[in-house]
Coordinates of C-alpha atoms in Angstrom, one line a residue:
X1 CA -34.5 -45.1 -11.8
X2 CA -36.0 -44.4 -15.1
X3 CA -34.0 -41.7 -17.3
X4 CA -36.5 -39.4 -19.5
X5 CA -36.4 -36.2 -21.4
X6 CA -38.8 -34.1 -20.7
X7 CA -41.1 -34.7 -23.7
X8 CA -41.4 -38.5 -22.9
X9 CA -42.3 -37.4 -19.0
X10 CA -44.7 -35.1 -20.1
X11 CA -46.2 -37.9 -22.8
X12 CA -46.4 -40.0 -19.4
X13 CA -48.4 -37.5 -17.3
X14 CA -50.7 -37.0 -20.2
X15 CA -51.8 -40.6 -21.1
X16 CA -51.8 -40.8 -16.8
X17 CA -54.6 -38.3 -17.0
X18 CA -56.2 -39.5 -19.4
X19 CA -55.7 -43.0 -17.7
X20 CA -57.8 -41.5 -14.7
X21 CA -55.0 -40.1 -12.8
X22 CA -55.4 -36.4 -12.9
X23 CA -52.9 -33.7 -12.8
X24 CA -54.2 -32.5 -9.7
X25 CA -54.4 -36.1 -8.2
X26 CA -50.2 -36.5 -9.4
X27 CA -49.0 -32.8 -7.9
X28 CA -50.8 -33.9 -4.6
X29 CA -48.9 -37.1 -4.7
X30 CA -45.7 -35.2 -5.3
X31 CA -46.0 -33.2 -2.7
X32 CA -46.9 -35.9 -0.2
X33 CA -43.7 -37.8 -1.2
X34 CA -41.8 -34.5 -1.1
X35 CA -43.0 -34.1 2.6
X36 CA -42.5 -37.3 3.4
X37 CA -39.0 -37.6 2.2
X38 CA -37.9 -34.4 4.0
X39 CA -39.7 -35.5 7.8
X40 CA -38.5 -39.0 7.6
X41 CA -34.4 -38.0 6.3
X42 CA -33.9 -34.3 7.3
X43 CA -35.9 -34.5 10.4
X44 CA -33.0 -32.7 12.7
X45 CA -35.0 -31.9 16.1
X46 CA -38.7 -29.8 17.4
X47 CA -36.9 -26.7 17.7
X48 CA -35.2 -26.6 13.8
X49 CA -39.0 -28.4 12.2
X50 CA -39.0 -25.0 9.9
X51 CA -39.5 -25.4 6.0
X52 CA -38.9 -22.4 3.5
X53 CA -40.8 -22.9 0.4
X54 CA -39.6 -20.7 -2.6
X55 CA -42.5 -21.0 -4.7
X56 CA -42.9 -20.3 -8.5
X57 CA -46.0 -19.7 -10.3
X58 CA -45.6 -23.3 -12.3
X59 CA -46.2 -27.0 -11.4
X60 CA -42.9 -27.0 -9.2
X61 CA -44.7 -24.3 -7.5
X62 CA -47.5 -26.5 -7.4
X63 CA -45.9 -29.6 -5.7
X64 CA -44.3 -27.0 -3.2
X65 CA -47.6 -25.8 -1.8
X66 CA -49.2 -29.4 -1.3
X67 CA -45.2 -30.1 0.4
X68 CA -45.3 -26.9 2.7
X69 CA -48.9 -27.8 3.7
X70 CA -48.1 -31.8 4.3
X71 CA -45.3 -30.4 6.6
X72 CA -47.1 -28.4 8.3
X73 CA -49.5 -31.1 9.1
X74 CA -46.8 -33.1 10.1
X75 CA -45.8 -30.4 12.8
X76 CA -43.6 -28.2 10.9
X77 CA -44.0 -24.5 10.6
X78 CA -43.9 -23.4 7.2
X79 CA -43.6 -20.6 5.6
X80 CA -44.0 -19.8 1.4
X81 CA -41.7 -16.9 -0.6
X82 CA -43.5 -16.5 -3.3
X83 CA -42.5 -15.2 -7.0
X84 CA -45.6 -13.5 -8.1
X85 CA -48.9 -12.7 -6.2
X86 CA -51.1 -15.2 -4.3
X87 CA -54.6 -15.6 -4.7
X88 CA -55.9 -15.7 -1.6
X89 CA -59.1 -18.1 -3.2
X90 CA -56.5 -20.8 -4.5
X91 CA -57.2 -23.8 -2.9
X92 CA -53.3 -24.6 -2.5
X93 CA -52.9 -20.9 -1.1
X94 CA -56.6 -21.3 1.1
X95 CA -54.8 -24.9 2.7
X96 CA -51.4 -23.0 3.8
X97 CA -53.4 -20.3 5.2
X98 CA -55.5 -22.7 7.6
X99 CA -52.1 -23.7 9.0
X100 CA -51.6 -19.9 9.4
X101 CA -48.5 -20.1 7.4
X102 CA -46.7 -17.2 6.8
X103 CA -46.4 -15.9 2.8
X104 CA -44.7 -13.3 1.4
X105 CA -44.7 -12.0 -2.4
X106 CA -41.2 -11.2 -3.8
X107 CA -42.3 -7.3 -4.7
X108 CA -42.7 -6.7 -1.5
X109 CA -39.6 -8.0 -0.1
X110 CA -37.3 -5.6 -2.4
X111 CA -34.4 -6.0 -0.4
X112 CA -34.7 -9.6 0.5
X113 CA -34.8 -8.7 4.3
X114 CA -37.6 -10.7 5.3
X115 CA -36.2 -13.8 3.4
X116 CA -32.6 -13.7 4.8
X117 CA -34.7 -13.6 8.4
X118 CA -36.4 -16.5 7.3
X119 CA -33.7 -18.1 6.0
X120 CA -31.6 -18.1 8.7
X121 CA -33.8 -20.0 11.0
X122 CA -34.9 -22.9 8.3
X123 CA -33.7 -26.3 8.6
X124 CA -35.3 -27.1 4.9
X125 CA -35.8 -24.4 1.9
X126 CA -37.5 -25.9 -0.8
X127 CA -37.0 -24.8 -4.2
X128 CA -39.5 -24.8 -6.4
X129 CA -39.3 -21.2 -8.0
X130 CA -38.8 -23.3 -12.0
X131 CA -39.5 -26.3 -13.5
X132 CA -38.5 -29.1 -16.1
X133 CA -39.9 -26.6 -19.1
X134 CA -37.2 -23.5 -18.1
X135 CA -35.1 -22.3 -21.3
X136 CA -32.6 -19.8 -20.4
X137 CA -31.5 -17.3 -20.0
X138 CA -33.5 -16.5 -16.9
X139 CA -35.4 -13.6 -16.1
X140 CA -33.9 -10.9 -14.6
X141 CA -36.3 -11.2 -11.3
X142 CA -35.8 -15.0 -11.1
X143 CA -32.1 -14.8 -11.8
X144 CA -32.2 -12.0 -9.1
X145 CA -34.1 -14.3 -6.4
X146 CA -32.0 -17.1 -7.2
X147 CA -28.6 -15.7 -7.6
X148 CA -29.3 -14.1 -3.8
X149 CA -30.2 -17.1 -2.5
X150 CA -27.4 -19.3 -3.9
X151 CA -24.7 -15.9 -2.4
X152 CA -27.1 -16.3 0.8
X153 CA -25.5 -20.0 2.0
X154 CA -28.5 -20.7 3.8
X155 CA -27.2 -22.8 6.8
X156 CA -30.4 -25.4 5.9
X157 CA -30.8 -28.2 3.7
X158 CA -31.9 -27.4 0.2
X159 CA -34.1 -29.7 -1.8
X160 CA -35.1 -29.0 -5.2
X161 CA -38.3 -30.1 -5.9
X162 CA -37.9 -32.6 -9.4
X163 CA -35.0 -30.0 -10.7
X164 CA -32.5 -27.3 -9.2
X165 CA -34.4 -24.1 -10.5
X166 CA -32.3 -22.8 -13.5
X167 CA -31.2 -25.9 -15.2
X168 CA -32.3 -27.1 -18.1
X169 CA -33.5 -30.5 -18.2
X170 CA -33.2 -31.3 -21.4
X171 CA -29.2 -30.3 -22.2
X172 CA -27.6 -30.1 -19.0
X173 CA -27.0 -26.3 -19.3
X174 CA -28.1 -24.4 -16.5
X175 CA -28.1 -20.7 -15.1
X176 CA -25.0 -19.7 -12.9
X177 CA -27.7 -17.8 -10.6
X178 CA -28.4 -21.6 -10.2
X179 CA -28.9 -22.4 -6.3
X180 CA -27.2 -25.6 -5.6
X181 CA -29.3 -28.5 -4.5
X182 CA -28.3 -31.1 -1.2
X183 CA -31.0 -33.5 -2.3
X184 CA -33.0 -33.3 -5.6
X185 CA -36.3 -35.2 -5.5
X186 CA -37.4 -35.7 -9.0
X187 CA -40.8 -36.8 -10.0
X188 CA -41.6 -40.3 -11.0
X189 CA -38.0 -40.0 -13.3
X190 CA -34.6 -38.5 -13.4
X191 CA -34.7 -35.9 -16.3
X192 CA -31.9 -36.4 -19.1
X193 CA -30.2 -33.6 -18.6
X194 CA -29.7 -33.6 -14.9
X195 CA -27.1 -36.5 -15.7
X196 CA -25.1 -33.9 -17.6
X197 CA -22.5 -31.4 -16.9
X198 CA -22.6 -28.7 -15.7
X199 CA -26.3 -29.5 -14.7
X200 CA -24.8 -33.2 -12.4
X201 CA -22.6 -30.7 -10.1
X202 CA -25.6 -29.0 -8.9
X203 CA -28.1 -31.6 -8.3
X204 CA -26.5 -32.9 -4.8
X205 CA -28.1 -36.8 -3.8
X206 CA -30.4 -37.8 -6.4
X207 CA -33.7 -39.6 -5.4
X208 CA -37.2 -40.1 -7.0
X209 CA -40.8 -39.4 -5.6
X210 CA -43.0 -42.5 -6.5
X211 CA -45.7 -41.0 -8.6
X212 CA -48.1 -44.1 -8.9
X213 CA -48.6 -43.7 -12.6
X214 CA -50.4 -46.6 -14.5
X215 CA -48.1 -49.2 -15.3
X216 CA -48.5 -49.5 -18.7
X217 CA -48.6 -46.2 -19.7
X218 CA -47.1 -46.5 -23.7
X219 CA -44.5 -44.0 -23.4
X220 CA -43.2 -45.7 -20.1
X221 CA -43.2 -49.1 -21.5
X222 CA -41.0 -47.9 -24.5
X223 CA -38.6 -46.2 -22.4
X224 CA -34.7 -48.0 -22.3
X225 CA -32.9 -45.8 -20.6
X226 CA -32.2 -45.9 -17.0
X227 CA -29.8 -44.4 -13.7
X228 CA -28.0 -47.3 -11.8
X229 CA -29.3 -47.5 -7.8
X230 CA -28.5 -50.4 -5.2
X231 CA -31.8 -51.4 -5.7
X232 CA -31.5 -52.1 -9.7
X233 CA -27.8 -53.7 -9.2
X234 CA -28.8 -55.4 -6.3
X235 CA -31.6 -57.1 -8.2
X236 CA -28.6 -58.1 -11.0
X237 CA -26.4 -59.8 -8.7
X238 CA -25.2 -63.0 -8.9
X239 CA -27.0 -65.9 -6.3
X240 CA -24.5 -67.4 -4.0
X241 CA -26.0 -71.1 -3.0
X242 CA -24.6 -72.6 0.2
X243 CA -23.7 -75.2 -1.5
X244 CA -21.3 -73.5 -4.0
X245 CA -17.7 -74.4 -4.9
X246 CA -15.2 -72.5 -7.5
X247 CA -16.5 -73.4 -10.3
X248 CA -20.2 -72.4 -9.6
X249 CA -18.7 -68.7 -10.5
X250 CA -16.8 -69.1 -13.4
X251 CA -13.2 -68.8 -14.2
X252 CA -11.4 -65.4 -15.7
X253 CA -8.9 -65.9 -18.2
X254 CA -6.9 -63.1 -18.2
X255 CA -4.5 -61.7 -21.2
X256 CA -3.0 -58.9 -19.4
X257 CA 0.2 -57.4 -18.6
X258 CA 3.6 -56.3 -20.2
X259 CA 7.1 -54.8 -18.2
X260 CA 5.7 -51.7 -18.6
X261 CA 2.7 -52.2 -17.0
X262 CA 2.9 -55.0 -15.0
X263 CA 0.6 -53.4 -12.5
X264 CA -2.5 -53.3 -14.8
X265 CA -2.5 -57.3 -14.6
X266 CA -2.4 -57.5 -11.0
X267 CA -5.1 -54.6 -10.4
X268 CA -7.7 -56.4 -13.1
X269 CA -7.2 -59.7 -12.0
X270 CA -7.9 -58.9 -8.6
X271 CA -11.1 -56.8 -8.9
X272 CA -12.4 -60.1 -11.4
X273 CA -11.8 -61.8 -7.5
X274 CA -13.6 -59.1 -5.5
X275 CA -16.4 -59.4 -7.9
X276 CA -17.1 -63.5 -6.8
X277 CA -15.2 -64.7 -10.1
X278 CA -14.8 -68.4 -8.9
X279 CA -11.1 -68.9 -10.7
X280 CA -8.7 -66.0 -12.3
X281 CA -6.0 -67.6 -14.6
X282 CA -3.3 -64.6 -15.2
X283 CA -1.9 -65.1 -19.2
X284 CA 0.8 -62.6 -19.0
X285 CA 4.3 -62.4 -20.5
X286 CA 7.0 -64.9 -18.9
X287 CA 9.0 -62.1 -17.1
X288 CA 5.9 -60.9 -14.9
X289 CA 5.3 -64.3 -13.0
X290 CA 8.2 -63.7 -10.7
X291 CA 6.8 -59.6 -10.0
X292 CA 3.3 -60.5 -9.7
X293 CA 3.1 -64.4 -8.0
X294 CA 4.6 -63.4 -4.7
X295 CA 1.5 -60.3 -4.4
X296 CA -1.1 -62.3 -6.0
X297 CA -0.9 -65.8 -4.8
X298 CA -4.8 -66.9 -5.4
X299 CA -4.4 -66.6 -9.6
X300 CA -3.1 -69.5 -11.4
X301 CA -0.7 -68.6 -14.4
X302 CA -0.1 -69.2 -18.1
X303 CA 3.0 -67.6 -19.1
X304 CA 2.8 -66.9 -22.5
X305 CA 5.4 -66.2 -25.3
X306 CA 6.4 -62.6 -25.2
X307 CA 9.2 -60.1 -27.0
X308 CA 10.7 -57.8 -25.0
X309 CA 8.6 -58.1 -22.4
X310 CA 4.9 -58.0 -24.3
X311 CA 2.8 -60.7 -25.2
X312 CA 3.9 -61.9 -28.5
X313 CA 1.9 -63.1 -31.8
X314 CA 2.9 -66.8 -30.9
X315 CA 0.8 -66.5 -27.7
X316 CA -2.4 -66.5 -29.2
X317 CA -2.0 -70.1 -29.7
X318 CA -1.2 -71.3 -26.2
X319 CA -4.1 -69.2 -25.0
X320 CA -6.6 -70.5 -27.3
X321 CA -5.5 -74.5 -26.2
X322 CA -6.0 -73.2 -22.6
X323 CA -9.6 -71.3 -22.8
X324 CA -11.6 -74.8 -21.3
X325 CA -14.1 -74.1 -18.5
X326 CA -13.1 -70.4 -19.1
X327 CA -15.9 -68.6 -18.8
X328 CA -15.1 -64.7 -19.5
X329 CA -11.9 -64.0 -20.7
X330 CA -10.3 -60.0 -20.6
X331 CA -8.1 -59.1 -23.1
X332 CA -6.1 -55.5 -23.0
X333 CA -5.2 -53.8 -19.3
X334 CA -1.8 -53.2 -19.9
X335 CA -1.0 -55.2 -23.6
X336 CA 0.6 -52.3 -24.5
X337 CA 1.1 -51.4 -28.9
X338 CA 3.4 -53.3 -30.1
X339 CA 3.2 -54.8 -33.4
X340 CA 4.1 -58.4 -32.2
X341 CA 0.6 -58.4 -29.7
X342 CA -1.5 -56.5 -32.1
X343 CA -1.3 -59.9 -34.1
X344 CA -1.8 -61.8 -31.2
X345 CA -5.1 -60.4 -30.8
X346 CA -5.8 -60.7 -34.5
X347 CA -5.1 -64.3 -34.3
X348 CA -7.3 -65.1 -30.5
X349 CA -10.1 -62.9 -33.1
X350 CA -9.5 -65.5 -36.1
X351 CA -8.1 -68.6 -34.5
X352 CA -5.1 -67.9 -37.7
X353 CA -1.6 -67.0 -37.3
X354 CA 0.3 -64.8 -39.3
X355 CA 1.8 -68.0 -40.8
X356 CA -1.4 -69.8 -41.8
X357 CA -3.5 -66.5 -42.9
X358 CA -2.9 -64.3 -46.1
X359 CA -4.7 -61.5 -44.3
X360 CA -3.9 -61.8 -40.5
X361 CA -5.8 -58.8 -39.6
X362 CA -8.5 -59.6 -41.7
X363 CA -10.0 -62.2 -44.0
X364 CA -11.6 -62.4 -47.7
X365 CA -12.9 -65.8 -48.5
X366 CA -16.9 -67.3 -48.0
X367 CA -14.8 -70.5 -46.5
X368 CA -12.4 -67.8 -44.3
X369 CA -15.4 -66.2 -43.2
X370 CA -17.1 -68.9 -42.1
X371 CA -14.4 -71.0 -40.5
X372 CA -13.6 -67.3 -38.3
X373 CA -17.4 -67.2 -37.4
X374 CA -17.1 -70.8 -35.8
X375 CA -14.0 -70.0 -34.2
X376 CA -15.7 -66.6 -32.6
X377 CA -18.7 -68.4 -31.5
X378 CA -16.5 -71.0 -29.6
X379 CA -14.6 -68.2 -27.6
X380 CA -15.7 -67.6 -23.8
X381 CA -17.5 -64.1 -23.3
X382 CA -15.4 -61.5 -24.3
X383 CA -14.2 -57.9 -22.3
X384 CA -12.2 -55.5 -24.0
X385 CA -10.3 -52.7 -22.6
X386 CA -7.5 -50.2 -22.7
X387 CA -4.7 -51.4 -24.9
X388 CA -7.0 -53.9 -26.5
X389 CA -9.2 -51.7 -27.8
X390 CA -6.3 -49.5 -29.9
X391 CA -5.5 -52.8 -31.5
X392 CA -8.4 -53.6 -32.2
X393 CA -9.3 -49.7 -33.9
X394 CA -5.7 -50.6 -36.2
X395 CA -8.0 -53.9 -37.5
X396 CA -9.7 -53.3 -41.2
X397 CA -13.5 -53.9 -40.3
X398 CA -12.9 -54.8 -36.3
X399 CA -16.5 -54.4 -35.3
X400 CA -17.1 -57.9 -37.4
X401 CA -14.5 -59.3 -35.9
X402 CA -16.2 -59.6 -33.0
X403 CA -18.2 -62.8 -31.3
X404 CA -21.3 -61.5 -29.8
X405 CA -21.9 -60.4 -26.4
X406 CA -18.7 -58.4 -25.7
X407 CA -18.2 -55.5 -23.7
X408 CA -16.0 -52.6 -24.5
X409 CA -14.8 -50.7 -21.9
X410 CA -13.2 -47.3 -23.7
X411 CA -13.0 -43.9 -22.5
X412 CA -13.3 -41.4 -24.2
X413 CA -9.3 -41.2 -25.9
X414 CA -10.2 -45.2 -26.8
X415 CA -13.9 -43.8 -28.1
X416 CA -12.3 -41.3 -30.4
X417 CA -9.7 -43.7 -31.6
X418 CA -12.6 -46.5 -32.3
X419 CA -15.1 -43.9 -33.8
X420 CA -12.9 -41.5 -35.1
X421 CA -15.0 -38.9 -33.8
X422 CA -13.5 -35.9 -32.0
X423 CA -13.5 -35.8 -27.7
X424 CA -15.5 -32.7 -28.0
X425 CA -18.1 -34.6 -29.5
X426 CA -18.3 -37.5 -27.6
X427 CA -18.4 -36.0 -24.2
X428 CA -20.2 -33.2 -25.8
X429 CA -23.3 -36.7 -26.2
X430 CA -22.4 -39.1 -24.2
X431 CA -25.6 -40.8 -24.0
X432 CA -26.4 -40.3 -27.5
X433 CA -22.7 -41.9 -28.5
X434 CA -23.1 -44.9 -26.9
X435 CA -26.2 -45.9 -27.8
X436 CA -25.4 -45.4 -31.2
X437 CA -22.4 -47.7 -31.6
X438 CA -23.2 -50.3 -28.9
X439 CA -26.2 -50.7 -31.8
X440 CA -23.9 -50.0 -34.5
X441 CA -21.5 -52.8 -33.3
X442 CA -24.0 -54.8 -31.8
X443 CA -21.9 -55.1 -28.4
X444 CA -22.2 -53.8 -24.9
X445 CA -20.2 -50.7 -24.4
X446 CA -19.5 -49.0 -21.4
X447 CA -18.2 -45.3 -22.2
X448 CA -16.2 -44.2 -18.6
X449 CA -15.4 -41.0 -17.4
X450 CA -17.4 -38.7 -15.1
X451 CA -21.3 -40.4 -15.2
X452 CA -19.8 -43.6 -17.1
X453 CA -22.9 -44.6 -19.8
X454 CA -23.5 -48.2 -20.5
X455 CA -25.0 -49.6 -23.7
X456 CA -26.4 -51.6 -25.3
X457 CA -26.9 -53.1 -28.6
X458 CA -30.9 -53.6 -28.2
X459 CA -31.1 -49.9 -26.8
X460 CA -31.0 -50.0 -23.2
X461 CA -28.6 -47.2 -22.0
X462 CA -27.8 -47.2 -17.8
X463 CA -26.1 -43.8 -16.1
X464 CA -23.9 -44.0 -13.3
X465 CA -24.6 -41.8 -11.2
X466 CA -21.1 -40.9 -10.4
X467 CA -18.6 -38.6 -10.7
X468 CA -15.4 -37.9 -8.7
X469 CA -12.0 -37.0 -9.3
X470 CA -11.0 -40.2 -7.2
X471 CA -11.1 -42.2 -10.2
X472 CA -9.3 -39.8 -12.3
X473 CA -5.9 -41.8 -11.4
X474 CA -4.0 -44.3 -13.8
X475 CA -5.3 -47.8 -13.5
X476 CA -8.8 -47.2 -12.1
X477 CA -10.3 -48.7 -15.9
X478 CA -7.8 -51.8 -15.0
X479 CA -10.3 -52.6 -12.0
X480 CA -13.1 -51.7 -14.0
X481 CA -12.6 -54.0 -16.4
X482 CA -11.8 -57.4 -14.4
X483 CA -14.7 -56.6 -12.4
X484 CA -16.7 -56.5 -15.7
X485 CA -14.8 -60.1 -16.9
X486 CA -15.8 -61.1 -13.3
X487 CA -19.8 -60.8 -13.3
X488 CA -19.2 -62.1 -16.6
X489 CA -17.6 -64.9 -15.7
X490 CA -20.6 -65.4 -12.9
X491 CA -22.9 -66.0 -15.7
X492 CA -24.2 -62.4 -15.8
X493 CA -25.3 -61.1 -19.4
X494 CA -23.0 -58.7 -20.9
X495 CA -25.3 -55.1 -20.3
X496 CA -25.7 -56.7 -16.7
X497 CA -22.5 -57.7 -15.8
X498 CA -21.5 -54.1 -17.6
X499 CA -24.3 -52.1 -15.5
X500 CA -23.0 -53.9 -12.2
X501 CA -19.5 -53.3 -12.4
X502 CA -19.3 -50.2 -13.4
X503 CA -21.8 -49.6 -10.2
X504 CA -20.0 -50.9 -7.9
X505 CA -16.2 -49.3 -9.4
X506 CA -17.8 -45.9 -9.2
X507 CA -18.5 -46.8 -5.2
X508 CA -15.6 -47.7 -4.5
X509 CA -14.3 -44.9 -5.8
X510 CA -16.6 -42.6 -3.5
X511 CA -15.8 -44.7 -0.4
X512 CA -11.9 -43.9 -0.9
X513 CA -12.5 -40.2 -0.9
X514 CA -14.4 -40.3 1.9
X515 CA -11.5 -42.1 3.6
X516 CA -8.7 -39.7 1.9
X517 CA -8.0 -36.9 -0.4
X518 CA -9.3 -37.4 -3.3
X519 CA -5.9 -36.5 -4.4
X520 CA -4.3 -39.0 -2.8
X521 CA -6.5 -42.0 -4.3
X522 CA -4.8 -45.0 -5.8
X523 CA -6.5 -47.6 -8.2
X524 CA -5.3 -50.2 -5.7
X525 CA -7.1 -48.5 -3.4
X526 CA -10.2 -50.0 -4.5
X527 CA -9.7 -53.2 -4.0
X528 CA -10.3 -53.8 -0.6
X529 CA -13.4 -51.6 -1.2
X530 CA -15.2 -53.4 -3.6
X531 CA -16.1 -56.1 -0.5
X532 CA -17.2 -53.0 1.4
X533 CA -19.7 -51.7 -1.4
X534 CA -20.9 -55.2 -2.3
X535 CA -21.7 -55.8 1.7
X536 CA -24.5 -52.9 1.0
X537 CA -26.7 -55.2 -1.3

């Protein structure tokens, strides 16, 4: 689904007219989808075929005449509650009449009685009182409609027609007279700021009416940002041939693990399985092989050297000798900060130990330089997460030491520690903060949290359209990113591989609250979900 503000979607439905595709021509076709949509999904039995337009004097207005009048032509009866006067001679008002469909004007309905009547009996309202333009704060009479409507509870399904009237489009802010949406059907393109808080919690199931705009309409075709669907990850998954063994799907090498979190290994290197990695080889500290073997018997080990129960310096050498036929390897679930694997990952970044290197957390010779650029390019594709990322924020100039095509998985705590910008201000943009430093750092990032934001360095920026406290539980980034080392491992390039796990996490996440409190949601819950999502492709 494409992601636009609202100048760039009004850009596209001027250069659409002026393409031939008139205004009239696209409300008609919004309409028609609108109607369609709501026969063919919230079609609930002849008796209950009743749709409720609330109809403003705008284009939203607009698109919910033509949708009241489709309806009705599909056998529903219809009636329209509308904001300001009708005139009788409109051709939208003169079509809802020949179905002798009943209106009413809001001034004469002071008390709201013939709306609550009507309300009562509708299986659809439609809300189309205000569009994608709206500033707030509202007017009182709108505010006044809409705040009585949202009290009201109407027993039927509400569909907002392209935007919940009362929310801006543009920042996410909306009106608390706001009347909260079931199903919001936007038009031709998800608006930016419906995949913002507090603006998200309102719009209920997100889908988009099909406006047949010209193809190559210039604003469309520079647009890189977009909302993750089944039908966009399905498109991105990897092929399995018939005729596939292990090693047609890559191998993980995982660098995972300490005492204290011996969990974090198991949970990422399982989810890199779920995903179709081919092979997972666990690197962990010595001491976890005996706690993890016996739960995870499909990995094959590398125990590296470790102090104390972390991975220590010296094990960036034994994992570098072992990285053949790796093909993504994951570096940080569970590291933990201590001083001794801070410079093992300087050394897997420079291919230098402390002992050999003046400057193990850096380098400052031409020669330096470039024997540390051939030693990055060598290295399998690269996932960073969690522990791995503070390391790497204590490293003098970290975004160069970087190969190319990595993913970083932060949240927002990691964010601020990489960026040194404040929380407030990165979940204040989210959008806008990951585009700028998966450009800045020329890697894929994926910022998680409530509607985790992918990026990446060439621009393109994917939404997830997900948000639930389910995942708001310790180790639920540990699944997140194996399952990004796995697609990597597949072959998948790093914003795919990014885009498709972090799909397919947030899913699971929503299939385990539907099966438990959300509450009561453990990371290794998802696990044995992630089969269960991918089976929907």
């Amino acid at each position: 689904m494409k992601l636009v503000t609202v100048a760039e979607m009004r850009a596209m439905e001027a250069e659409a007219n002026a393409r031939g595709v008139s205004y009239e021509t696209m409300m008609e076709r919004a309409g028609l989808g609108v109607a369609r949509f709501v026969n063919e999904n919230l079609y609930v039995g002849e008796d209950e075929k009743i749709a409720v337009g609330l109809v403003g004097s705008g284009n939203n207005g607009g698109d919910a005449l033509v949708t009241l009048a489709a309806l009705a032509r599909m056998g529903w009866t219809v009636r329209a509650y509308l904001t300001s006067a009708p005139d009788r001679s409109h051709p939208l008002i003169k079509r809802l009449l020949d179905f002798d469909a009943e209106l009413v004007e809001m001034a004469q309905d002071a008390e709201f009685q013939r709306l609550d009547g009507w309300l009562e009996s509708a299986a659809v309202i439609l809300d189309g009182v205000l569009g994608t333009g709206i500033h707030l704060p509202l007017r009182p009479e709108t505010a006044r409609l809409l705040g009585h409507v949202a009290a009201f509870d109407p027993p039927g399904t509400v569909v907002a027609v392209d935007c919940p009237s009362g929310v801006d489009c543009e920042s996410g802010e909306m009106a608390e007279e706001t009347i909260p949406a079931d199903v919001t059907l936007c038009m031709d393109a998800v608006k930016v700021g419906l995949m913002r808080f507090p603006a998200y919690a309102a719009i209920g199931d997100l889908q988009v009416i099909d406006l047949e705009l010209p193809e190559d309409l210039p604003t469309e075709q520079g647009l890189r940002r977009s909302v993750a669907d089944y039908d966009m990850v399905g498109e991105r998954l990897p092929v399995r041939a018939l005729d596939a063994h292990k090693g047609s799907f890559g191998t993980v090498m995982a660098a995972v693990g300490s005492i204290p979190y011996t969990g974090a290994a198991y949970l990422a290197g399982m989810a890199a399985y779920r995903v179709g990695a081919g092979l997972v080889r666990m690197a962990v500290p010595g001491p976890l092989h005996a706690a993890l073997a016996g739960k995870f018997p499909e990995a094959t080990w590398l125990l590296l050297p470790h102090e104390m129960g972390v991975i220590a310096a010296a094990g960036a050498e034994l994992l570098l000798k072992n990285l053949d036929r790796v093909t993504a390897l994951l570096v940080g679930p569970g590291l933990g900060l201590e001083e001794t694997t801070g410079e093992f990952l300087a050394h897997l970044l420079t291919g230098k130990s402390s002992k050999t290197a003046r400057h193990p957390l850096g380098f400052s010779s031409a020669a330096q330089n470039h024997e540390t650029a051939q030693h990055l390019a060598a290295l399998p594709p690269l996932v960073l997460d969690a522990d791995g990322l503070r390391l790497l924020a204590k490293m003098e100039d970290w975004p160069a030491r970087l190969p190319e095509g990595c993913i970083l998985t932060p949240h927002a705590g990691e964010m601020a520690a990489l960026t040194g910008l404040s929380l407030e201000e990165i979940q204040a943009e989210r959008m806008a903060v990951a585009e700028k430093y998966a450009r800045e750092w020329g890697q894929v990032v994926i910022l998680k949290g409530a509607l985790t934001v992918v990026a990446a360095p060439d621009g393109r920026v994917t939404v997830i359209p997900i948000a639930t406290p389910a995942l708001a539980r310790a180790g639920t980034g540990d699944v997140l990113a194996g399952a990004a080392a796995g697609f990597r491992a597949q072959g998948l390039e790093a914003f795919d591989a990014a885009v498709c796990a972090a799909f397919i996490h947030g899913e699971a996440g929503l299939a385990a609250s539907r099966t438990s409190a959300e509450a009561s949601v453990m990371a290794g819950d998802l696990l044995p979900l992630i089969p269960a999502v991918m089976s929907l492709f």
